[in-house]
Every structure is written in C-alpha cells, then in structure tokens.
Coordinates of C-alpha atoms and ligand atoms in Angstrom, one line a residue:
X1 CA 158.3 103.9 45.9
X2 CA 155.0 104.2 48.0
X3 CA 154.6 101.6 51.0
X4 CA 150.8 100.3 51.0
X5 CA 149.7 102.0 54.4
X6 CA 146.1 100.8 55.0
X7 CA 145.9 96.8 57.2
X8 CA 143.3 94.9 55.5
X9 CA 141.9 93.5 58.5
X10 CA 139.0 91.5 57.6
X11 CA 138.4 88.2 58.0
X12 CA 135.5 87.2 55.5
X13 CA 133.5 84.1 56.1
X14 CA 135.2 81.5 53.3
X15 CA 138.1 82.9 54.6
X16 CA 136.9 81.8 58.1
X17 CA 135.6 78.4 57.4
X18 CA 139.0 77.6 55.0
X19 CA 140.8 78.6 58.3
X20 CA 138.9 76.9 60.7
X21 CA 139.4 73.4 58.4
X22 CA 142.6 72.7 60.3
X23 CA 140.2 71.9 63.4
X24 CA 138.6 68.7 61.5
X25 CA 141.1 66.9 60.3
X26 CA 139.1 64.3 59.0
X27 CA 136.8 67.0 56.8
X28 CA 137.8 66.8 53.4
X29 CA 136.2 70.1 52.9
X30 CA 132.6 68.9 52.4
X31 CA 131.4 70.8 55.5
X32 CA 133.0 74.1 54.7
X33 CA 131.8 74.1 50.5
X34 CA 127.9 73.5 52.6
X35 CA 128.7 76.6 55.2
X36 CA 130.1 78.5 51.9
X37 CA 126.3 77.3 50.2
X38 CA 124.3 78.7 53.5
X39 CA 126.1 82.0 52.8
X40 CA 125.3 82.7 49.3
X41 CA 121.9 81.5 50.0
X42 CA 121.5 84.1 53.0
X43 CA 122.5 86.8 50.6
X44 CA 120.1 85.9 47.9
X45 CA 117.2 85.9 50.7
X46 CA 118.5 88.9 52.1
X47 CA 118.6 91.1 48.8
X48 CA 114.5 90.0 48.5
X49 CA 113.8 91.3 51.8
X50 CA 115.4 94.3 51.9
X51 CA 113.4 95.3 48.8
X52 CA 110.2 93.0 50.2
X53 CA 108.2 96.2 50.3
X54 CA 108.7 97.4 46.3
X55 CA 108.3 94.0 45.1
X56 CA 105.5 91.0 44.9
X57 CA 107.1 89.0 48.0
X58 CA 105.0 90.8 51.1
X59 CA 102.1 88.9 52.6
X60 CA 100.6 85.2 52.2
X61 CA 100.8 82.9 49.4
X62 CA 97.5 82.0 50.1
X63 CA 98.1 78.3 51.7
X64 CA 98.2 76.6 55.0
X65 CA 101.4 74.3 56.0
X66 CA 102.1 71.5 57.6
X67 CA 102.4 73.7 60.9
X68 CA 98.8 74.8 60.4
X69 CA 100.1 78.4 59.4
X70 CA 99.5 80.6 56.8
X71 CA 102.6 81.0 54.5
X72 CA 104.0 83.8 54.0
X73 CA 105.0 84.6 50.0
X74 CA 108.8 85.2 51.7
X75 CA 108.7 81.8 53.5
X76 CA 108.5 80.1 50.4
X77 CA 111.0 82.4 48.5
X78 CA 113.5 81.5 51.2
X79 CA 113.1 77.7 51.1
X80 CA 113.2 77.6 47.4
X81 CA 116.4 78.9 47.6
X82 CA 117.9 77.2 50.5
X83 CA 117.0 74.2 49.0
X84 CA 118.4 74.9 45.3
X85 CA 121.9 76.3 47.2
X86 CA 122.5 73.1 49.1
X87 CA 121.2 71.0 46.2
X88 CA 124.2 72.6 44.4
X89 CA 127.0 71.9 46.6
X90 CA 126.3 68.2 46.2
X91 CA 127.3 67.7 49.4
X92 CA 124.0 67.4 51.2
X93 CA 121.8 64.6 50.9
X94 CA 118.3 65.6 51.8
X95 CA 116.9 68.7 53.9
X96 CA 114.2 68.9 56.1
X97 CA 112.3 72.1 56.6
X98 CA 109.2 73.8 58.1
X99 CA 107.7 74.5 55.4
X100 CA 107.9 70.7 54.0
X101 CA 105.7 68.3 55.7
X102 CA 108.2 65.5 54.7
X103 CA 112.1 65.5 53.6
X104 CA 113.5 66.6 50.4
X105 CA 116.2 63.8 49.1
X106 CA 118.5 64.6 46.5
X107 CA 118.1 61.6 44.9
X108 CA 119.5 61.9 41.7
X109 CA 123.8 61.7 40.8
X110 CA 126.0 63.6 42.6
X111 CA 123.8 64.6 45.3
X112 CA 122.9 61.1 46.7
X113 CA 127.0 60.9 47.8
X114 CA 126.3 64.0 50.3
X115 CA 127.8 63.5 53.4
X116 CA 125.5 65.8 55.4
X117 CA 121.7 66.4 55.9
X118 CA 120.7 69.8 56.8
X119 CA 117.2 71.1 58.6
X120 CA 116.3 74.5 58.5
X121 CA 113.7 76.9 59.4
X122 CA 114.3 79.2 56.2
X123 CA 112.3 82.0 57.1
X124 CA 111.9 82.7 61.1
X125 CA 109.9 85.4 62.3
X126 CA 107.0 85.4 59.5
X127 CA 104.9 87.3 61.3
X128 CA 107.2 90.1 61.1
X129 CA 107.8 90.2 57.3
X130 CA 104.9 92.6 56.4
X131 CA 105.8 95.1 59.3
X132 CA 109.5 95.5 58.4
X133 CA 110.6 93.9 61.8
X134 CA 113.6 91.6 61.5
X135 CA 113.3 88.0 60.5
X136 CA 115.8 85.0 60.2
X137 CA 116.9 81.7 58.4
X138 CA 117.9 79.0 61.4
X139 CA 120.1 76.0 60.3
X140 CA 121.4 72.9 61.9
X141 CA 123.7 70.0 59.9
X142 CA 124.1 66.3 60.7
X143 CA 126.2 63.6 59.4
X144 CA 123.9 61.1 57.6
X145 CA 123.5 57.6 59.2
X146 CA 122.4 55.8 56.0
X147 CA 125.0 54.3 53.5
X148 CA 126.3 57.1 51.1
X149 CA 125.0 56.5 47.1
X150 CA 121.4 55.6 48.7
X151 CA 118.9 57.7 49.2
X152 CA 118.4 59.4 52.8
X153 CA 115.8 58.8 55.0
X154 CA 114.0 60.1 58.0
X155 CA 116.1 58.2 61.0
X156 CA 119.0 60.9 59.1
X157 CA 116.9 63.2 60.6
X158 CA 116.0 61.9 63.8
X159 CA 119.3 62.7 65.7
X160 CA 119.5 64.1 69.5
X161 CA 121.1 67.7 69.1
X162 CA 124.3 66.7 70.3
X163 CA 124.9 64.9 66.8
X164 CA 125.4 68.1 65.0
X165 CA 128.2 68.8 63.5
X166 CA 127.1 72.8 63.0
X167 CA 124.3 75.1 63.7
X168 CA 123.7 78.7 63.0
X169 CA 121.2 81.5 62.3
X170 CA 121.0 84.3 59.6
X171 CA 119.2 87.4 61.2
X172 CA 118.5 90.0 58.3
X173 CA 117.8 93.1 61.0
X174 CA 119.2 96.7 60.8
X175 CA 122.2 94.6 59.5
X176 CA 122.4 90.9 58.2
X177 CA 124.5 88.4 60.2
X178 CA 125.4 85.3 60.3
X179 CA 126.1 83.7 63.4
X180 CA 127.6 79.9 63.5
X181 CA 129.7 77.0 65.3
X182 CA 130.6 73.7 64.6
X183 CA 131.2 72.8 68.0
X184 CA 133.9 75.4 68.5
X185 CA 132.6 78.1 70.0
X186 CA 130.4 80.6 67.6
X187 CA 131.2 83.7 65.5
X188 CA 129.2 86.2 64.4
X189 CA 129.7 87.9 60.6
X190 CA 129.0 91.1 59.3
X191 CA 127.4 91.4 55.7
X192 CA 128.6 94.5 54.0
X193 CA 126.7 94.7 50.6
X194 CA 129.3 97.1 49.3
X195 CA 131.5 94.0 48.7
X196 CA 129.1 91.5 49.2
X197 CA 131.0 89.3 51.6
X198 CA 130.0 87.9 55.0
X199 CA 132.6 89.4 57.4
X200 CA 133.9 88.7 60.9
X201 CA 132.8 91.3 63.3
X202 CA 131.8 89.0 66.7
X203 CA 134.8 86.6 67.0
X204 CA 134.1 84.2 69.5
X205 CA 130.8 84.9 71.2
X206 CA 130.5 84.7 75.0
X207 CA 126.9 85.1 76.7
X208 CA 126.6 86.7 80.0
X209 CA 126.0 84.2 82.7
X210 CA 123.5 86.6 84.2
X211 CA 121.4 89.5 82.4
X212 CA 118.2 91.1 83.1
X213 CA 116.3 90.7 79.8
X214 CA 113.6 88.3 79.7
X215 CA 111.6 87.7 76.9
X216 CA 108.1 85.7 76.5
X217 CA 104.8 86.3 74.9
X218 CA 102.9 87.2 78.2
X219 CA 99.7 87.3 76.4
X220 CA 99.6 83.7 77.2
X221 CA 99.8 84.3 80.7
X222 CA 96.6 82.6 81.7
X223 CA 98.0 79.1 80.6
X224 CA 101.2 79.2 81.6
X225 CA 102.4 76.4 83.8
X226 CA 102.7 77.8 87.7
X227 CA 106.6 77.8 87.2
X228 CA 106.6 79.9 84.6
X229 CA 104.0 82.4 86.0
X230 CA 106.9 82.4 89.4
X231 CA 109.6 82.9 87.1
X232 CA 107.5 86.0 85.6
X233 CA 106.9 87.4 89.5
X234 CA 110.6 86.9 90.6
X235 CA 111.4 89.3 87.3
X236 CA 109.0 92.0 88.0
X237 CA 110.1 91.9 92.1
X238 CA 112.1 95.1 93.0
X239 CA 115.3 94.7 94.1
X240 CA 118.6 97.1 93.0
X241 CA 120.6 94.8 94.8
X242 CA 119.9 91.7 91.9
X243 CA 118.9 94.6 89.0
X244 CA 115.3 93.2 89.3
X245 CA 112.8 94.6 88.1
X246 CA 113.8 92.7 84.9
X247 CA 113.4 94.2 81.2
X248 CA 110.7 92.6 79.2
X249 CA 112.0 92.8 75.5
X250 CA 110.0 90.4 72.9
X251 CA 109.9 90.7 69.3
X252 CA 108.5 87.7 68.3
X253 CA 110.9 86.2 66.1
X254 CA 112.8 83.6 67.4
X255 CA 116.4 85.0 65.9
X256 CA 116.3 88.5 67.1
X257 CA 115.1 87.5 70.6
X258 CA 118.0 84.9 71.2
X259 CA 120.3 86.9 69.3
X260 CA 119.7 89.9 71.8
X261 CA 120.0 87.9 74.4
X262 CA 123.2 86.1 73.2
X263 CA 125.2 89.6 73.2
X264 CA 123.8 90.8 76.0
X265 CA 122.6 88.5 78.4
X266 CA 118.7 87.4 79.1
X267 CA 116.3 84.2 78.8
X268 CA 113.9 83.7 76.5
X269 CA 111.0 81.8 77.3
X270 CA 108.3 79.6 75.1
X271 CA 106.6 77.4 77.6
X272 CA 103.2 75.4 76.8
X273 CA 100.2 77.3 76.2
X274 CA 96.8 76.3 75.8
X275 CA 97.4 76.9 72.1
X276 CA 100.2 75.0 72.0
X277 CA 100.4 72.1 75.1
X278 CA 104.0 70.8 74.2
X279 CA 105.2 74.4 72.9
X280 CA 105.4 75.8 69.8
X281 CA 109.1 76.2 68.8
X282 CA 110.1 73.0 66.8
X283 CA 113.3 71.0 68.5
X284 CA 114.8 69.9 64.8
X285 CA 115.0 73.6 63.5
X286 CA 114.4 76.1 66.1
X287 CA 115.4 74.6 69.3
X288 CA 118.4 72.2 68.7
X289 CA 120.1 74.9 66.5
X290 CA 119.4 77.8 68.7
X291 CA 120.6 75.2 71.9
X292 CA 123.7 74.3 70.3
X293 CA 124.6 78.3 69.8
X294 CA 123.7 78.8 72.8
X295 CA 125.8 76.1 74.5
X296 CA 128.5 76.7 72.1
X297 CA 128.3 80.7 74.1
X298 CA 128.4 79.5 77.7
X299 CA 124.6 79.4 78.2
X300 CA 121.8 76.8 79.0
X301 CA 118.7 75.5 76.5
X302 CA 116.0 73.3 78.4
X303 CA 112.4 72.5 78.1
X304 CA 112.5 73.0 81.8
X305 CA 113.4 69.6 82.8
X306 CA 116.1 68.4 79.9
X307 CA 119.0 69.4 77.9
X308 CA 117.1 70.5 74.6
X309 CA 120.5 68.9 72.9
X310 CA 119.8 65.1 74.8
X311 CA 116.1 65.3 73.6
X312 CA 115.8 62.1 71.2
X313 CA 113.2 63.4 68.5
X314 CA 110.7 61.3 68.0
X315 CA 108.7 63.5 64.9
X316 CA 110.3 66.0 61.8
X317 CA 107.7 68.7 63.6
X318 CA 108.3 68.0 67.1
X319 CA 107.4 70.7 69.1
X320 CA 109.0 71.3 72.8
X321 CA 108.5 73.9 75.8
X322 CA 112.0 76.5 75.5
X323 CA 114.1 78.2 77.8
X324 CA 117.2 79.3 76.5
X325 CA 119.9 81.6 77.6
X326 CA 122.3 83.3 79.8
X327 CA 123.2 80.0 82.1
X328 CA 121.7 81.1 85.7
X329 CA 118.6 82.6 84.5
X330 CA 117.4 79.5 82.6
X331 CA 119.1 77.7 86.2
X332 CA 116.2 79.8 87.8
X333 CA 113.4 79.1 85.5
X334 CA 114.1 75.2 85.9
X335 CA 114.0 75.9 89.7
X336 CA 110.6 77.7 89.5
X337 CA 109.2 75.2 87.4
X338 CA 110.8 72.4 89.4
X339 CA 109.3 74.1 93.1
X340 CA 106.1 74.7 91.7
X341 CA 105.4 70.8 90.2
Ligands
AHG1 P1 108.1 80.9 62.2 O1 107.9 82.3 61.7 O2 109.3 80.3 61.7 O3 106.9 80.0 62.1 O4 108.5 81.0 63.8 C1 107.7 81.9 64.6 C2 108.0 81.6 66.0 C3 109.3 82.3 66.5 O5 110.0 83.0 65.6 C4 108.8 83.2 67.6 O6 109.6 83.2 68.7 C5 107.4 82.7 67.9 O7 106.9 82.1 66.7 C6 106.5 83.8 68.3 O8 105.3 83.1 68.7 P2 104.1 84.0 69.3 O9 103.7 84.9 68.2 O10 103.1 82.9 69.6 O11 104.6 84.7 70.5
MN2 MN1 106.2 79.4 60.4
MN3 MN1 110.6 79.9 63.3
MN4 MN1 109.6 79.7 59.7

C-alpha cells in the first residue's frame, strides 16, 4: 500500500472565507457568496490584462467621466464585469463606482433582497494600463440602511468608513493578489493560474510601525500645503541614526503604492494640489477601503487632521487630502501639517 506523502497546504480563498464564517455568527453566508463574486470577477479582469497588449483593450475609449478623466478601454471592461459578478450573487443591492456618475440598483427580483451595497474603484492605476505597470480593483462593502425588497438609494452609500463590513484591493502586478478584511485583521492571497484559485500566501498582515519609504507625486511640489513640503525636508534630512534620508518610491497607482508600503513599511501621501484643492483620491472607493486595510494592519489613514474612517461623506465623488500608512510616519506628517497651520 503506498502512504500519500505530499501536505496539501493551501488554503484557497472560499476555503478562507467558509472558515472565517464562524466569526459572524449572525452571516447567513451572504457576505462570503459576495467575497466568493469579487474573486471570480478579479480573475476575469486579470486574464484581460495580462493579454491587454495582444488584444483591443489598451488605451482610451474615447470618453470623459464623471471624474473629468479620460477612460481607459480597461476601466470600462473591469466595471462591466464587477458589476455583472455582484449582480449575480443576488446578494448586493446597488454598487457605486468611479466610473458611474450615479449608483447602479439592482432593481429587479432577486437582487432588490441584497443585504449589502458595494463601492468600488474597478480599475485603479489607469494611467498605468498602456505601459504595463501594475494596476488594481479597490472594493469596500456596507450593509444597506434601506428596507430590504425596495430599491437602494444613495444615503446606502453615504456611510462613515467605520460602517464597513469589508474592504479589499485586487493588485494584478508581477503576480495578482487579493488582499482583504472584514474587520479581522487582513490576508493577503496568491492567484496561481495553474489551478486558478486565489490562495493564501500573507496570512494576517502586520505593517511596520516605522519604515523609510515615502511616496508622493513631488511634481506638485509648488502647491503643497507648508506641512507637507516639512514633512518632504524631514525625509530627505541625513541622519543614520533615524535611516533618514528616506526612499522616495511612487508608482502612481494607488494599489501598488499602499500595497508596498503595507509589507514593508512607509507613508504614502496625496495632499491638495492646485489641481486638486481637496485631493484627488475619492474617500468612498480609494480612501475608506485603503484606511480600513490599513487600520485592519496596525497603521494610520488621515487627511491630516481626521480619521479617514470617521469622515461622514457628504458626495458619491468626494475627494479628500490622504496620508496613509505605517502608524508613526503618518503621526509625523499630522505633526508637520499641524506645526506649520
Ligand atoms: P484611477 O486610475 O482609479 O483614476 O486612480 C488614479 C489615482 C491613484 O491610483 C494614484 O495614486 C493617483 O491617481 C496618481 O495621481 P497622480 O498621477 O496625480 O500622481
Ligand atoms: Mn480614474
Ligand atoms: Mn483609483
Ligand atoms: Mn479607477
């Protein structure tokens, strides 16, 4: 008789979330067939760009959206299918997204019951799609306010991050993960294409409380608030003793900035520019999401004065000043920008 020799160690993502149940008692599974959804979604949008370049799905689609920017063919490939996925699992009621000046509501049968609402930026990073740089899906889920069996509407949507039940990013890079929590710390997974599952490979993320990464787009240097410009000297000051000078890494996609930064420690930094005087990353699905991982990994997400999670959102589009983070670097950029006002 042979004995089967080889452990089959891996943890794949339903398995996870199937697992992970047991710590919501009252989820009757509706929240973990809508993580399942986000998964097969990621993989559809992931097989397109990893062949981006050999088929029709690189550069604009020749309009202008509500953000003022030009989409991107792959932007619009990703919400398409982000939206049909979660329309499928019947257990979200509307979606709001960046590339849709208003909400989408299921509002026909089975969907109207969802439980959930879900805002996502489907395709993060656009400017990177043509130039084979990575890019990412961010996604944040609330429970609805509004009566189940009626349609949702916008005060759904207009939650304080602290309401979410989960958040997460996809990051299709040199590999695709997805990285999640619903309020239980976050875990990073592993897609490997030869089985086509969404495997655990960064159980229970931690971020540094110090690094010496930070990341901002000093071509807006001129219009920086003063705090921000401190901040940007206390970096570049030399001094072994505190690691400084600092490393300036910036991709320019939100995902692969944060996500750098999550495993290895460093701030990232969007103030207000004179392009953009309250910021330019959106609170409902950039910032909250991105916060809540953040959090969720021991570090700190402000606009420089407030918790981006106790912000009350006031707009879908809302655009606020980010500093997010390994805990006592975004301490220091509060203090900068605090000593300078
Ligand atoms: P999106 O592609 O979803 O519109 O987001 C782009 C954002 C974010 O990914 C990134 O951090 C930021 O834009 C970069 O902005 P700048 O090019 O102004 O630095
Ligand atoms: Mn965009
Ligand atoms: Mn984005
Ligand atoms: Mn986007």
């Amino acid at each position: 008789m042979t004995r089967a020799t080889g452990t089959y160690n891996i943890t794949t993502l339903n398995e996870f979330i199937i697992e992970r149940q047991a710590d919501f008692p009252y989820a009757k599974g509706e929240l973990s067939r809508l993580l399942h959804h986000v998964g097969v979604a990621a993989k559809v949008v992931n097989k397109k760009i990893n062949k981006a370049g050999l088929v029709d799905i690189l550069g604009r689609a020749g309009d202008v959206n509500v953000q003022g920017e030009d989409v991107q063919k792959l932007d619009l490939f990703a919400n398409e299918h982000f939206i049909a996925a979660l329309r499928s699992t019947g257990e979200c009621c509307a979606i709001a997204s960046e590339e849709d000046q208003e909400i989408t509501v299921f509002d026909d049968g089975l969907p109207l019951d969802g439980k959930y609402v879900f805002c996502m930026d489907p395709l993060d990073g656009s400017s990177n799609i043509d130039v084979n740089v990575s890019v990412g899906t961010i996604f944040s889920i609330y429970r609805r306010r509004t009566e189940r069996g009626t349609p949702a509407d916008l005060s759904d949507f207009l939650q304080p991050g602290t309401e979410q039940v989960a958040a997460g990013y996809v990051i299709y890079g040199s590999s695709t993960m997805l990285v999640y929590t619903t309020g239980k710390g976050v875990n990073g997974f592993t897609l490997d294409p030869t089985i086509g599952e969404f495997c655990l490979s960064h159980p229970d993320i931690r971020t540094p409380e110090h690094g010496t990464i930070y990341s901002i787009n000093e071509g807006n240097y001129a219009h920086f608030p003063a705090g921000v410009k401190q901040f940007i000297k206390h970096c570049q000051v030399v001094d072994p003793d505190t690691h400084r000078p600092y490393t300036s890494r910036y991709i320019g996609s939100l995902v692969s900035d944060v996500h750098r930064n999550l495993l290895k420690g460093g701030v990232f930094l969007y103030p207000s520019t004179q392009k953009a005087p309250q910021g330019k990353l959106r609170l409902l699905y950039e910032c909250n999401p991105i916060a809540m991982i953040a959090e969720q990994a021991g570090g700190k997400a402000s606009d420089g004065a407030r918790r981006i999670l106790e912000i009350p959102p006031e707009d879908l589009h809302q655009r606020v000043p980010f500093y997010v983070g390994s805990r006592q670097m975004v301490e220091t950029v509060e203090r900068c920008l605090a000593e300078a006002r």
